[in-house]
């Protein structure tokens, strides 16, 4: 077994949670594995006239509680097992949040940093055509993920709509506002993460206004989480991106770091801060650690050196089960990915509801509803943690899996 294969990790965590819940083999055979996976070839005409082939995926792990839902990732590490794992986590995430979706995920193995906007647009449009048979506002609804954004969603919406012959805003979420996007969606993942950190801090008795924080990853989730948590008075002492990190014991001015990254392409070299590596960031002296990049960054190699009291996983799958064991022994309070980053898909759900209703909400209403869902989800996971005396990751998995199992039970097995 490959310890760092995210899908094997997802399946291992499923078994641990299902054992604890006493879910029988028949039910496991119905809800554990992805229900559908599509692999597509995406030929793209590059700007120099050559044609390159990219491999793309769309996986639907579950449609038990509603349409599949989940983002699309553009990254050189994307592969079928990673997308299967990410789709699986979406299933439990939607169930924990109580939103009526199953789990899905998509991805294209490519290096978006080396592609022009025009090449990315052609690749995106061809990908959507290739997966069109299995997506739709009632079937499976893509959204942004690593290295995709509102513009990517606009191309997806346009491609799907042109082929239908009418505008279908509900085909994707995370769209620009001009075509049916939702207020608050852009910051929703980070906002949700920070809401769970507030709940977690209260739970363990940590005063966030006197606390320090480090954020690994400075994309949509990481940069906004850093900004929002600093608004609570927490000192953000370190942040990093794929090129490296920066540290200042006095605390970083996050708006200025965002500006610096816009201008130079990275957080490194920020005036008044010391450059550090990503490895150093994860074990830096801080109270709250927010991994907000990719999978498997907290492993058996560095978990023992983690200083944080709270780890809030804005990224999907940043912690391996081996690291989990070490962190549990150290009594680190983990807010697992399927809880900590559920704010993104929650506001995606609001966007989809607004699209099917053709009726739009105010930003305050969205943030308030998001707060309610995140608070209820946090409380529900804590109830499982206390009732079954399990670690937060397993408690979250148990809650999500149990809700999907209940749905499967009442629906019955077809035929
Ligand atoms: N990609 C995000 C996630 O991992 C958002 C998914 C969505 O909004 O559907 O949760």
mmCIF file of C-alpha atoms and ligand atoms in Angstrom:
data_model
loop_
_atom_site.group_PDB
_atom_site.id
_atom_site.type_symbol
_atom_site.label_atom_id
_atom_site.label_comp_id
_atom_site.label_asym_id
_atom_site.label_seq_id
_atom_site.Cartn_x
_atom_site.Cartn_y
_atom_site.Cartn_z
ATOM 1 C CA UNK A 1 0.000 0.000 0.000
ATOM 2 C CA UNK A 2 1.167 3.488 -0.870
ATOM 3 C CA UNK A 3 1.009 5.567 2.314
ATOM 4 C CA UNK A 4 0.764 8.810 0.392
ATOM 5 C CA UNK A 5 -1.902 7.765 -2.122
ATOM 6 C CA UNK A 6 -4.792 10.098 -1.231
ATOM 7 C CA UNK A 7 -7.452 7.644 -2.366
ATOM 8 C CA UNK A 8 -6.024 4.879 -0.161
ATOM 9 C CA UNK A 9 -5.965 7.373 2.704
ATOM 10 C CA UNK A 10 -9.615 8.294 2.035
ATOM 11 C CA UNK A 11 -10.560 4.600 2.027
ATOM 12 C CA UNK A 12 -8.586 3.927 5.217
ATOM 13 C CA UNK A 13 -10.309 6.779 7.007
ATOM 14 C CA UNK A 14 -13.653 5.490 5.714
ATOM 15 C CA UNK A 15 -12.991 2.051 7.223
ATOM 16 C CA UNK A 16 -11.901 3.467 10.569
ATOM 17 C CA UNK A 17 -15.058 5.578 10.777
ATOM 18 C CA UNK A 18 -17.365 2.847 9.436
ATOM 19 C CA UNK A 19 -15.937 0.302 11.933
ATOM 20 C CA UNK A 20 -16.642 2.721 14.771
ATOM 21 C CA UNK A 21 -20.187 3.266 13.468
ATOM 22 C CA UNK A 22 -20.742 -0.472 13.033
ATOM 23 C CA UNK A 23 -21.710 -0.090 9.375
ATOM 24 C CA UNK A 24 -22.120 -3.503 7.786
ATOM 25 C CA UNK A 25 -20.467 -4.868 4.651
ATOM 26 C CA UNK A 26 -23.618 -4.516 2.514
ATOM 27 C CA UNK A 27 -23.875 -0.803 3.242
ATOM 28 C CA UNK A 28 -20.125 -0.287 2.723
ATOM 29 C CA UNK A 29 -20.461 -1.833 -0.726
ATOM 30 C CA UNK A 30 -23.074 0.797 -1.542
ATOM 31 C CA UNK A 31 -21.468 3.996 -0.253
ATOM 32 C CA UNK A 32 -17.705 3.574 0.014
ATOM 33 C CA UNK A 33 -16.476 3.718 -3.594
ATOM 34 C CA UNK A 34 -16.926 6.305 -6.365
ATOM 35 C CA UNK A 35 -20.020 5.557 -8.454
ATOM 36 C CA UNK A 36 -18.638 6.900 -11.731
ATOM 37 C CA UNK A 37 -15.284 8.019 -13.153
ATOM 38 C CA UNK A 38 -14.614 9.425 -16.597
ATOM 39 C CA UNK A 39 -11.154 9.811 -18.151
ATOM 40 C CA UNK A 40 -10.928 12.110 -21.137
ATOM 41 C CA UNK A 41 -8.265 13.117 -23.651
ATOM 42 C CA UNK A 42 -8.118 16.836 -24.245
ATOM 43 C CA UNK A 43 -6.300 17.841 -27.427
ATOM 44 C CA UNK A 44 -5.394 21.533 -27.304
ATOM 45 C CA UNK A 45 -3.988 23.747 -30.023
ATOM 46 C CA UNK A 46 -1.138 25.625 -28.362
ATOM 47 C CA UNK A 47 -0.243 29.205 -29.295
ATOM 48 C CA UNK A 48 2.723 28.000 -31.388
ATOM 49 C CA UNK A 49 0.386 25.945 -33.606
ATOM 50 C CA UNK A 50 1.282 22.531 -32.167
ATOM 51 C CA UNK A 51 -1.369 20.236 -30.653
ATOM 52 C CA UNK A 52 -0.821 18.818 -27.174
ATOM 53 C CA UNK A 53 -2.833 16.171 -25.380
ATOM 54 C CA UNK A 54 -3.823 16.605 -21.733
ATOM 55 C CA UNK A 55 -5.545 14.002 -19.612
ATOM 56 C CA UNK A 56 -8.647 15.069 -17.721
ATOM 57 C CA UNK A 57 -10.908 13.409 -15.162
ATOM 58 C CA UNK A 58 -14.343 13.801 -13.648
ATOM 59 C CA UNK A 59 -15.234 11.517 -10.776
ATOM 60 C CA UNK A 60 -18.609 11.252 -9.050
ATOM 61 C CA UNK A 61 -18.162 9.566 -5.706
ATOM 62 C CA UNK A 62 -21.782 9.786 -4.602
ATOM 63 C CA UNK A 63 -25.140 11.069 -5.811
ATOM 64 C CA UNK A 64 -27.030 9.564 -2.858
ATOM 65 C CA UNK A 65 -28.055 12.888 -1.243
ATOM 66 C CA UNK A 66 -28.223 14.998 -4.419
ATOM 67 C CA UNK A 67 -26.210 15.913 -7.514
ATOM 68 C CA UNK A 68 -22.446 15.386 -7.384
ATOM 69 C CA UNK A 69 -20.611 18.587 -6.432
ATOM 70 C CA UNK A 70 -17.001 19.598 -6.418
ATOM 71 C CA UNK A 71 -14.243 21.608 -8.003
ATOM 72 C CA UNK A 72 -11.904 21.123 -10.946
ATOM 73 C CA UNK A 73 -8.158 21.266 -10.363
ATOM 74 C CA UNK A 74 -5.438 22.160 -12.898
ATOM 75 C CA UNK A 75 -2.085 20.860 -11.642
ATOM 76 C CA UNK A 76 0.841 18.735 -12.863
ATOM 77 C CA UNK A 77 0.224 16.225 -10.032
ATOM 78 C CA UNK A 78 -3.420 15.534 -10.927
ATOM 79 C CA UNK A 79 -4.162 11.835 -11.461
ATOM 80 C CA UNK A 80 -7.167 9.543 -11.234
ATOM 81 C CA UNK A 81 -6.562 8.425 -7.640
ATOM 82 C CA UNK A 82 -6.159 11.995 -6.439
ATOM 83 C CA UNK A 83 -9.428 13.040 -8.109
ATOM 84 C CA UNK A 84 -11.176 9.952 -6.657
ATOM 85 C CA UNK A 85 -9.991 10.925 -3.170
ATOM 86 C CA UNK A 86 -11.050 14.546 -3.588
ATOM 87 C CA UNK A 87 -14.490 13.414 -4.835
ATOM 88 C CA UNK A 88 -14.852 11.095 -1.832
ATOM 89 C CA UNK A 89 -14.037 13.899 0.586
ATOM 90 C CA UNK A 90 -16.645 16.118 -1.136
ATOM 91 C CA UNK A 91 -19.322 13.508 -0.324
ATOM 92 C CA UNK A 92 -18.617 13.613 3.415
ATOM 93 C CA UNK A 93 -18.092 17.414 3.333
ATOM 94 C CA UNK A 94 -21.533 18.045 1.805
ATOM 95 C CA UNK A 95 -23.158 15.615 4.239
ATOM 96 C CA UNK A 96 -21.458 17.222 7.276
ATOM 97 C CA UNK A 97 -22.648 20.655 6.120
ATOM 98 C CA UNK A 98 -26.150 19.299 5.608
ATOM 99 C CA UNK A 99 -26.306 20.551 2.030
ATOM 100 C CA UNK A 100 -28.176 18.388 -0.495
ATOM 101 C CA UNK A 101 -25.272 17.335 -2.693
ATOM 102 C CA UNK A 102 -23.176 14.264 -3.254
ATOM 103 C CA UNK A 103 -19.453 14.415 -3.980
ATOM 104 C CA UNK A 104 -17.596 14.955 -7.239
ATOM 105 C CA UNK A 105 -14.272 16.308 -8.434
ATOM 106 C CA UNK A 106 -12.490 16.965 -11.672
ATOM 107 C CA UNK A 107 -8.981 17.704 -12.759
ATOM 108 C CA UNK A 108 -6.639 18.099 -15.668
ATOM 109 C CA UNK A 109 -3.002 17.074 -15.477
ATOM 110 C CA UNK A 110 -1.271 20.185 -16.829
ATOM 111 C CA UNK A 111 0.979 23.024 -15.730
ATOM 112 C CA UNK A 112 -1.259 26.100 -15.864
ATOM 113 C CA UNK A 113 1.659 28.387 -14.955
ATOM 114 C CA UNK A 114 3.262 27.581 -18.304
ATOM 115 C CA UNK A 115 0.098 28.082 -20.356
ATOM 116 C CA UNK A 116 -1.293 31.300 -21.865
ATOM 117 C CA UNK A 117 -4.848 32.459 -21.056
ATOM 118 C CA UNK A 118 -5.887 31.514 -24.592
ATOM 119 C CA UNK A 119 -4.479 27.981 -24.200
ATOM 120 C CA UNK A 120 -6.204 27.614 -20.821
ATOM 121 C CA UNK A 121 -9.485 28.749 -22.374
ATOM 122 C CA UNK A 122 -9.265 26.219 -25.229
ATOM 123 C CA UNK A 123 -8.325 23.439 -22.787
ATOM 124 C CA UNK A 124 -11.208 24.328 -20.453
ATOM 125 C CA UNK A 125 -13.780 24.436 -23.253
ATOM 126 C CA UNK A 126 -12.669 21.105 -24.716
ATOM 127 C CA UNK A 127 -12.680 19.499 -21.245
ATOM 128 C CA UNK A 128 -16.271 20.595 -20.645
ATOM 129 C CA UNK A 129 -17.401 19.203 -24.003
ATOM 130 C CA UNK A 130 -15.724 15.869 -23.193
ATOM 131 C CA UNK A 131 -17.389 15.564 -19.757
ATOM 132 C CA UNK A 132 -20.700 17.079 -20.903
ATOM 133 C CA UNK A 133 -22.547 13.724 -20.932
ATOM 134 C CA UNK A 134 -22.207 13.383 -17.157
ATOM 135 C CA UNK A 135 -22.535 16.978 -15.879
ATOM 136 C CA UNK A 136 -25.546 19.261 -15.489
ATOM 137 C CA UNK A 137 -27.250 21.406 -12.841
ATOM 138 C CA UNK A 138 -29.208 18.353 -11.653
ATOM 139 C CA UNK A 139 -26.385 15.837 -12.207
ATOM 140 C CA UNK A 140 -22.971 17.172 -11.315
ATOM 141 C CA UNK A 141 -21.901 20.786 -10.770
ATOM 142 C CA UNK A 142 -18.207 21.776 -11.119
ATOM 143 C CA UNK A 143 -16.578 24.686 -9.261
ATOM 144 C CA UNK A 144 -13.119 26.204 -8.757
ATOM 145 C CA UNK A 145 -10.277 24.356 -7.032
ATOM 146 C CA UNK A 146 -6.465 24.615 -7.186
ATOM 147 C CA UNK A 147 -5.420 26.940 -10.087
ATOM 148 C CA UNK A 148 -8.938 27.434 -11.453
ATOM 149 C CA UNK A 149 -10.995 30.565 -10.783
ATOM 150 C CA UNK A 150 -14.086 32.585 -11.713
ATOM 151 C CA UNK A 151 -12.830 33.108 -15.283
ATOM 152 C CA UNK A 152 -12.398 29.340 -15.715
ATOM 153 C CA UNK A 153 -15.995 28.901 -14.508
ATOM 154 C CA UNK A 154 -17.218 31.525 -17.008
ATOM 155 C CA UNK A 155 -15.649 29.561 -19.894
ATOM 156 C CA UNK A 156 -17.237 26.358 -18.585
ATOM 157 C CA UNK A 157 -20.668 27.998 -18.241
ATOM 158 C CA UNK A 158 -20.392 29.512 -21.731
ATOM 159 C CA UNK A 159 -19.318 26.249 -23.360
ATOM 160 C CA UNK A 160 -22.120 24.263 -21.742
ATOM 161 C CA UNK A 161 -24.688 26.990 -22.513
ATOM 162 C CA UNK A 162 -23.673 27.404 -26.178
ATOM 163 C CA UNK A 163 -24.137 23.688 -26.671
ATOM 164 C CA UNK A 164 -27.555 23.699 -24.992
ATOM 165 C CA UNK A 165 -28.690 26.776 -26.918
ATOM 166 C CA UNK A 166 -29.587 28.789 -23.801
ATOM 167 C CA UNK A 167 -27.827 30.151 -20.717
ATOM 168 C CA UNK A 168 -27.408 27.546 -17.969
ATOM 169 C CA UNK A 169 -25.901 29.445 -15.013
ATOM 170 C CA UNK A 170 -26.500 26.534 -12.604
ATOM 171 C CA UNK A 171 -24.009 24.284 -14.437
ATOM 172 C CA UNK A 172 -21.073 25.609 -12.389
ATOM 173 C CA UNK A 173 -20.570 27.633 -9.202
ATOM 174 C CA UNK A 174 -17.864 30.151 -8.382
ATOM 175 C CA UNK A 175 -18.833 32.113 -11.502
ATOM 176 C CA UNK A 176 -18.301 35.849 -11.985
ATOM 177 C CA UNK A 177 -21.186 37.926 -10.605
ATOM 178 C CA UNK A 178 -22.114 39.119 -14.105
ATOM 179 C CA UNK A 179 -23.364 35.677 -15.115
ATOM 180 C CA UNK A 180 -25.032 34.503 -11.935
ATOM 181 C CA UNK A 181 -22.182 34.139 -9.476
ATOM 182 C CA UNK A 182 -22.895 34.678 -5.793
ATOM 183 C CA UNK A 183 -21.727 37.456 -3.543
ATOM 184 C CA UNK A 184 -19.361 36.056 -0.933
ATOM 185 C CA UNK A 185 -18.319 32.962 -2.919
ATOM 186 C CA UNK A 186 -14.767 34.167 -3.545
ATOM 187 C CA UNK A 187 -13.976 34.447 0.162
ATOM 188 C CA UNK A 188 -16.261 31.649 1.350
ATOM 189 C CA UNK A 189 -13.673 28.883 1.840
ATOM 190 C CA UNK A 190 -11.447 31.150 3.928
ATOM 191 C CA UNK A 191 -14.374 32.648 5.823
ATOM 192 C CA UNK A 192 -15.641 29.164 6.701
ATOM 193 C CA UNK A 193 -12.161 28.086 7.832
ATOM 194 C CA UNK A 194 -11.836 31.108 10.102
ATOM 195 C CA UNK A 195 -15.329 30.495 11.537
ATOM 196 C CA UNK A 196 -14.236 26.964 12.482
ATOM 197 C CA UNK A 197 -10.989 28.307 13.993
ATOM 198 C CA UNK A 198 -13.092 30.642 16.156
ATOM 199 C CA UNK A 199 -15.207 27.683 17.301
ATOM 200 C CA UNK A 200 -12.120 25.517 17.859
ATOM 201 C CA UNK A 201 -10.337 28.237 19.840
ATOM 202 C CA UNK A 202 -13.374 28.630 22.073
ATOM 203 C CA UNK A 203 -13.518 24.856 22.529
ATOM 204 C CA UNK A 204 -9.889 24.518 23.674
ATOM 205 C CA UNK A 205 -9.802 27.874 25.486
ATOM 206 C CA UNK A 206 -7.448 29.799 23.209
ATOM 207 C CA UNK A 207 -7.777 33.589 22.959
ATOM 208 C CA UNK A 208 -7.418 34.360 19.233
ATOM 209 C CA UNK A 209 -6.762 38.036 19.851
ATOM 210 C CA UNK A 210 -3.516 37.033 21.586
ATOM 211 C CA UNK A 211 -2.671 34.103 19.329
ATOM 212 C CA UNK A 212 -0.263 33.651 16.421
ATOM 213 C CA UNK A 213 -0.954 31.912 13.121
ATOM 214 C CA UNK A 214 0.966 30.455 10.156
ATOM 215 C CA UNK A 215 -0.600 29.801 6.772
ATOM 216 C CA UNK A 216 0.886 27.379 4.232
ATOM 217 C CA UNK A 217 -0.320 28.174 0.693
ATOM 218 C CA UNK A 218 -1.297 31.603 -0.542
ATOM 219 C CA UNK A 219 -3.973 30.957 -3.163
ATOM 220 C CA UNK A 220 -7.658 31.801 -2.740
ATOM 221 C CA UNK A 221 -8.087 29.871 0.517
ATOM 222 C CA UNK A 222 -4.724 30.684 2.142
ATOM 223 C CA UNK A 223 -4.409 34.392 1.355
ATOM 224 C CA UNK A 224 -7.978 35.130 2.404
ATOM 225 C CA UNK A 225 -7.743 33.001 5.551
ATOM 226 C CA UNK A 226 -4.602 34.942 6.528
ATOM 227 C CA UNK A 227 -6.390 38.247 5.893
ATOM 228 C CA UNK A 228 -9.578 37.279 7.749
ATOM 229 C CA UNK A 229 -7.850 35.783 10.781
ATOM 230 C CA UNK A 230 -5.639 38.879 11.128
ATOM 231 C CA UNK A 231 -8.848 40.940 11.256
ATOM 232 C CA UNK A 232 -9.658 39.046 14.480
ATOM 233 C CA UNK A 233 -6.453 40.353 16.022
ATOM 234 C CA UNK A 234 -4.483 37.145 15.521
ATOM 235 C CA UNK A 235 -0.880 37.805 14.535
ATOM 236 C CA UNK A 236 -0.053 36.052 11.257
ATOM 237 C CA UNK A 237 3.672 35.419 11.679
ATOM 238 C CA UNK A 238 4.322 33.283 8.598
ATOM 239 C CA UNK A 239 2.835 32.561 5.176
ATOM 240 C CA UNK A 240 4.140 30.623 2.176
ATOM 241 C CA UNK A 241 3.407 29.735 -1.435
ATOM 242 C CA UNK A 242 4.849 27.123 -3.809
ATOM 243 C CA UNK A 243 8.123 29.083 -4.022
ATOM 244 C CA UNK A 244 8.754 29.459 -0.278
ATOM 245 C CA UNK A 245 7.655 31.348 2.801
ATOM 246 C CA UNK A 246 8.202 34.455 4.887
ATOM 247 C CA UNK A 247 8.346 34.977 8.648
ATOM 248 C CA UNK A 248 8.099 37.976 10.948
ATOM 249 C CA UNK A 249 7.728 37.633 14.705
ATOM 250 C CA UNK A 250 6.045 41.050 14.707
ATOM 251 C CA UNK A 251 3.291 39.788 12.411
ATOM 252 C CA UNK A 252 2.816 40.322 8.667
ATOM 253 C CA UNK A 253 0.649 43.015 7.070
ATOM 254 C CA UNK A 254 -1.404 40.604 4.953
ATOM 255 C CA UNK A 255 -2.848 43.184 2.543
ATOM 256 C CA UNK A 256 0.702 44.302 1.797
ATOM 257 C CA UNK A 257 1.818 40.673 1.294
ATOM 258 C CA UNK A 258 -1.095 40.116 -1.125
ATOM 259 C CA UNK A 259 0.016 43.232 -3.033
ATOM 260 C CA UNK A 260 3.657 42.026 -3.034
ATOM 261 C CA UNK A 261 2.595 38.642 -4.452
ATOM 262 C CA UNK A 262 0.530 40.377 -7.140
ATOM 263 C CA UNK A 263 3.566 42.389 -8.191
ATOM 264 C CA UNK A 264 6.311 39.754 -7.931
ATOM 265 C CA UNK A 265 4.475 36.440 -8.303
ATOM 266 C CA UNK A 266 5.447 35.191 -4.822
ATOM 267 C CA UNK A 267 5.337 36.092 -1.140
ATOM 268 C CA UNK A 268 9.111 35.636 -0.828
ATOM 269 C CA UNK A 269 11.321 38.702 -0.646
ATOM 270 C CA UNK A 270 8.692 40.660 1.300
ATOM 271 C CA UNK A 271 10.321 43.691 2.927
ATOM 272 C CA UNK A 272 10.843 43.387 6.682
ATOM 273 C CA UNK A 273 10.293 39.608 6.754
ATOM 274 C CA UNK A 274 12.719 36.723 6.782
ATOM 275 C CA UNK A 275 12.531 34.144 3.952
ATOM 276 C CA UNK A 276 11.848 30.598 5.178
ATOM 277 C CA UNK A 277 11.066 27.277 3.490
ATOM 278 C CA UNK A 278 7.686 25.573 3.356
ATOM 279 C CA UNK A 279 9.092 22.848 5.626
ATOM 280 C CA UNK A 280 10.097 25.442 8.225
ATOM 281 C CA UNK A 281 6.706 27.115 8.069
ATOM 282 C CA UNK A 282 4.862 23.945 9.069
ATOM 283 C CA UNK A 283 6.866 23.565 12.278
ATOM 284 C CA UNK A 284 7.130 27.246 13.161
ATOM 285 C CA UNK A 285 6.217 28.453 16.645
ATOM 286 C CA UNK A 286 2.542 29.450 16.372
ATOM 287 C CA UNK A 287 -0.858 28.673 17.922
ATOM 288 C CA UNK A 288 -2.871 28.119 14.756
ATOM 289 C CA UNK A 289 -1.543 26.393 11.633
ATOM 290 C CA UNK A 290 -3.587 26.594 8.436
ATOM 291 C CA UNK A 291 -2.365 24.284 5.659
ATOM 292 C CA UNK A 292 -4.025 25.713 2.547
ATOM 293 C CA UNK A 293 -2.213 24.120 -0.381
ATOM 294 C CA UNK A 294 -1.984 20.455 -1.378
ATOM 295 C CA UNK A 295 -2.150 16.943 0.092
ATOM 296 C CA UNK A 296 0.360 15.164 2.352
ATOM 297 C CA UNK A 297 2.314 18.073 3.806
ATOM 298 C CA UNK A 298 1.972 16.915 7.420
ATOM 299 C CA UNK A 299 3.524 13.459 7.578
ATOM 300 C CA UNK A 300 5.239 11.141 10.049
ATOM 301 C CA UNK A 301 8.439 13.062 9.256
ATOM 302 C CA UNK A 302 7.366 16.469 10.599
ATOM 303 C CA UNK A 303 4.230 15.899 12.730
ATOM 304 C CA UNK A 304 6.223 15.509 15.964
ATOM 305 C CA UNK A 305 7.777 18.948 15.395
ATOM 306 C CA UNK A 306 4.497 20.810 14.876
ATOM 307 C CA UNK A 307 4.073 23.503 17.554
ATOM 308 C CA UNK A 308 0.524 24.640 16.763
ATOM 309 C CA UNK A 309 -2.357 23.942 19.161
ATOM 310 C CA UNK A 310 -4.940 24.087 16.367
ATOM 311 C CA UNK A 311 -4.556 22.857 12.796
ATOM 312 C CA UNK A 312 -7.355 24.042 10.518
ATOM 313 C CA UNK A 313 -7.189 22.285 7.159
ATOM 314 C CA UNK A 314 -8.176 24.736 4.438
ATOM 315 C CA UNK A 315 -6.505 22.349 1.987
ATOM 316 C CA UNK A 316 -7.945 18.927 1.183
ATOM 317 C CA UNK A 317 -5.973 15.998 2.584
ATOM 318 C CA UNK A 318 -2.922 17.836 3.985
ATOM 319 C CA UNK A 319 -2.388 15.313 6.829
ATOM 320 C CA UNK A 320 -1.499 11.637 6.452
ATOM 321 C CA UNK A 321 -2.992 9.045 8.858
ATOM 322 C CA UNK A 322 0.496 8.500 10.333
ATOM 323 C CA UNK A 323 0.779 12.222 11.094
ATOM 324 C CA UNK A 324 -2.757 12.137 12.518
ATOM 325 C CA UNK A 325 -1.668 9.541 15.071
ATOM 326 C CA UNK A 326 1.293 11.649 16.194
ATOM 327 C CA UNK A 327 -0.775 14.847 16.354
ATOM 328 C CA UNK A 328 -3.501 13.089 18.310
ATOM 329 C CA UNK A 329 -0.929 11.920 20.891
ATOM 330 C CA UNK A 330 0.376 15.482 21.110
ATOM 331 C CA UNK A 331 -3.193 16.620 21.726
ATOM 332 C CA UNK A 332 -3.241 18.983 18.762
ATOM 333 C CA UNK A 333 -6.802 20.046 17.968
ATOM 334 C CA UNK A 334 -7.396 19.235 14.286
ATOM 335 C CA UNK A 335 -10.241 20.831 12.376
ATOM 336 C CA UNK A 336 -10.293 18.356 9.477
ATOM 337 C CA UNK A 337 -10.571 19.436 5.835
ATOM 338 C CA UNK A 338 -14.106 18.106 5.325
ATOM 339 C CA UNK A 339 -15.210 20.488 8.093
ATOM 340 C CA UNK A 340 -12.681 23.339 7.928
ATOM 341 C CA UNK A 341 -12.943 24.030 4.195
ATOM 342 C CA UNK A 342 -16.682 23.320 3.770
ATOM 343 C CA UNK A 343 -17.426 27.054 3.479
ATOM 344 C CA UNK A 344 -16.553 26.997 -0.224
ATOM 345 C CA UNK A 345 -19.032 24.337 -1.220
ATOM 346 C CA UNK A 346 -21.623 25.798 1.170
ATOM 347 C CA UNK A 347 -21.668 29.135 -0.634
ATOM 348 C CA UNK A 348 -21.535 27.179 -3.915
ATOM 349 C CA UNK A 349 -24.783 25.623 -2.753
ATOM 350 C CA UNK A 350 -26.187 29.118 -2.100
ATOM 351 C CA UNK A 351 -25.072 30.140 -5.601
ATOM 352 C CA UNK A 352 -26.800 27.116 -7.144
ATOM 353 C CA UNK A 353 -29.992 27.801 -5.166
ATOM 354 C CA UNK A 354 -29.960 31.428 -6.346
ATOM 355 C CA UNK A 355 -29.449 30.204 -9.929
ATOM 356 C CA UNK A 356 -32.338 27.729 -9.905
ATOM 357 C CA UNK A 357 -34.585 30.284 -8.156
ATOM 358 C CA UNK A 358 -33.440 33.203 -10.339
ATOM 359 C CA UNK A 359 -33.440 35.235 -7.152
ATOM 360 C CA UNK A 360 -30.329 36.743 -5.579
ATOM 361 C CA UNK A 361 -29.408 37.323 -1.957
ATOM 362 C CA UNK A 362 -27.508 40.091 -0.179
ATOM 363 C CA UNK A 363 -23.931 39.473 0.958
ATOM 364 C CA UNK A 364 -24.824 39.823 4.655
ATOM 365 C CA UNK A 365 -27.504 37.179 4.232
ATOM 366 C CA UNK A 366 -25.004 34.828 2.610
ATOM 367 C CA UNK A 367 -22.348 35.307 5.297
ATOM 368 C CA UNK A 368 -24.910 34.882 8.036
ATOM 369 C CA UNK A 369 -26.269 31.650 6.540
ATOM 370 C CA UNK A 370 -22.678 30.448 6.075
ATOM 371 C CA UNK A 371 -21.926 31.165 9.737
ATOM 372 C CA UNK A 372 -24.993 29.190 10.816
ATOM 373 C CA UNK A 373 -24.094 26.157 8.681
ATOM 374 C CA UNK A 374 -20.442 26.164 9.809
ATOM 375 C CA UNK A 375 -21.414 26.515 13.489
ATOM 376 C CA UNK A 376 -23.955 23.689 13.296
ATOM 377 C CA UNK A 377 -21.481 21.464 11.430
ATOM 378 C CA UNK A 378 -18.751 22.160 13.999
ATOM 379 C CA UNK A 379 -21.102 21.371 16.885
ATOM 380 C CA UNK A 380 -22.296 18.157 15.231
ATOM 381 C CA UNK A 381 -18.708 16.935 14.749
ATOM 382 C CA UNK A 382 -17.914 17.769 18.390
ATOM 383 C CA UNK A 383 -20.965 15.737 19.467
ATOM 384 C CA UNK A 384 -19.604 12.707 17.598
ATOM 385 C CA UNK A 385 -16.109 13.296 18.986
ATOM 386 C CA UNK A 386 -17.432 13.308 22.545
ATOM 387 C CA UNK A 387 -20.027 10.575 22.161
ATOM 388 C CA UNK A 388 -17.670 8.083 20.504
ATOM 389 C CA UNK A 389 -14.479 9.408 22.105
ATOM 390 C CA UNK A 390 -12.648 9.702 18.777
ATOM 391 C CA UNK A 391 -10.263 12.185 17.194
ATOM 392 C CA UNK A 392 -11.783 15.065 15.206
ATOM 393 C CA UNK A 393 -10.914 13.557 11.787
ATOM 394 C CA UNK A 394 -12.694 10.313 12.576
ATOM 395 C CA UNK A 395 -15.617 12.151 14.178
ATOM 396 C CA UNK A 396 -16.092 14.217 11.002
ATOM 397 C CA UNK A 397 -15.854 11.148 8.782
ATOM 398 C CA UNK A 398 -18.338 9.315 11.018
ATOM 399 C CA UNK A 399 -20.874 12.143 10.819
ATOM 400 C CA UNK A 400 -20.604 12.426 7.022
ATOM 401 C CA UNK A 401 -20.634 8.675 6.413
ATOM 402 C CA UNK A 402 -23.550 8.122 8.769
ATOM 403 C CA UNK A 403 -25.671 10.724 6.983
ATOM 404 C CA UNK A 404 -24.942 9.141 3.595
ATOM 405 C CA UNK A 405 -25.697 5.679 5.027
ATOM 406 C CA UNK A 406 -29.034 6.916 6.401
ATOM 407 C CA UNK A 407 -29.907 8.323 2.973
ATOM 408 C CA UNK A 408 -28.940 5.044 1.297
ATOM 409 C CA UNK A 409 -31.043 3.124 3.779
ATOM 410 C CA UNK A 410 -34.254 5.042 3.141
ATOM 411 C CA UNK A 411 -33.714 5.161 -0.612
ATOM 412 C CA UNK A 412 -33.164 1.402 -0.768
ATOM 413 C CA UNK A 413 -31.057 -0.496 -3.296
ATOM 414 C CA UNK A 414 -32.104 -0.289 -6.960
ATOM 415 C CA UNK A 415 -33.355 -2.524 -8.596
HETATM 416 N N1 LIG B 1 -13.055 22.924 -4.554
HETATM 417 C C1 LIG B 1 -13.739 23.293 -3.353
HETATM 418 C C2 LIG B 1 -13.637 22.179 -2.323
HETATM 419 O O1 LIG B 1 -12.722 21.391 -2.348
HETATM 420 C C3 LIG B 1 -15.149 23.802 -3.603
HETATM 421 C C4 LIG B 1 -16.100 22.857 -4.249
HETATM 422 C C5 LIG B 1 -17.424 23.488 -4.668
HETATM 423 O O2 LIG B 1 -17.624 24.662 -4.410
HETATM 424 O O3 LIG B 1 -18.210 22.769 -5.262
HETATM 425 O O4 LIG B 1 -14.417 22.082 -1.415
#
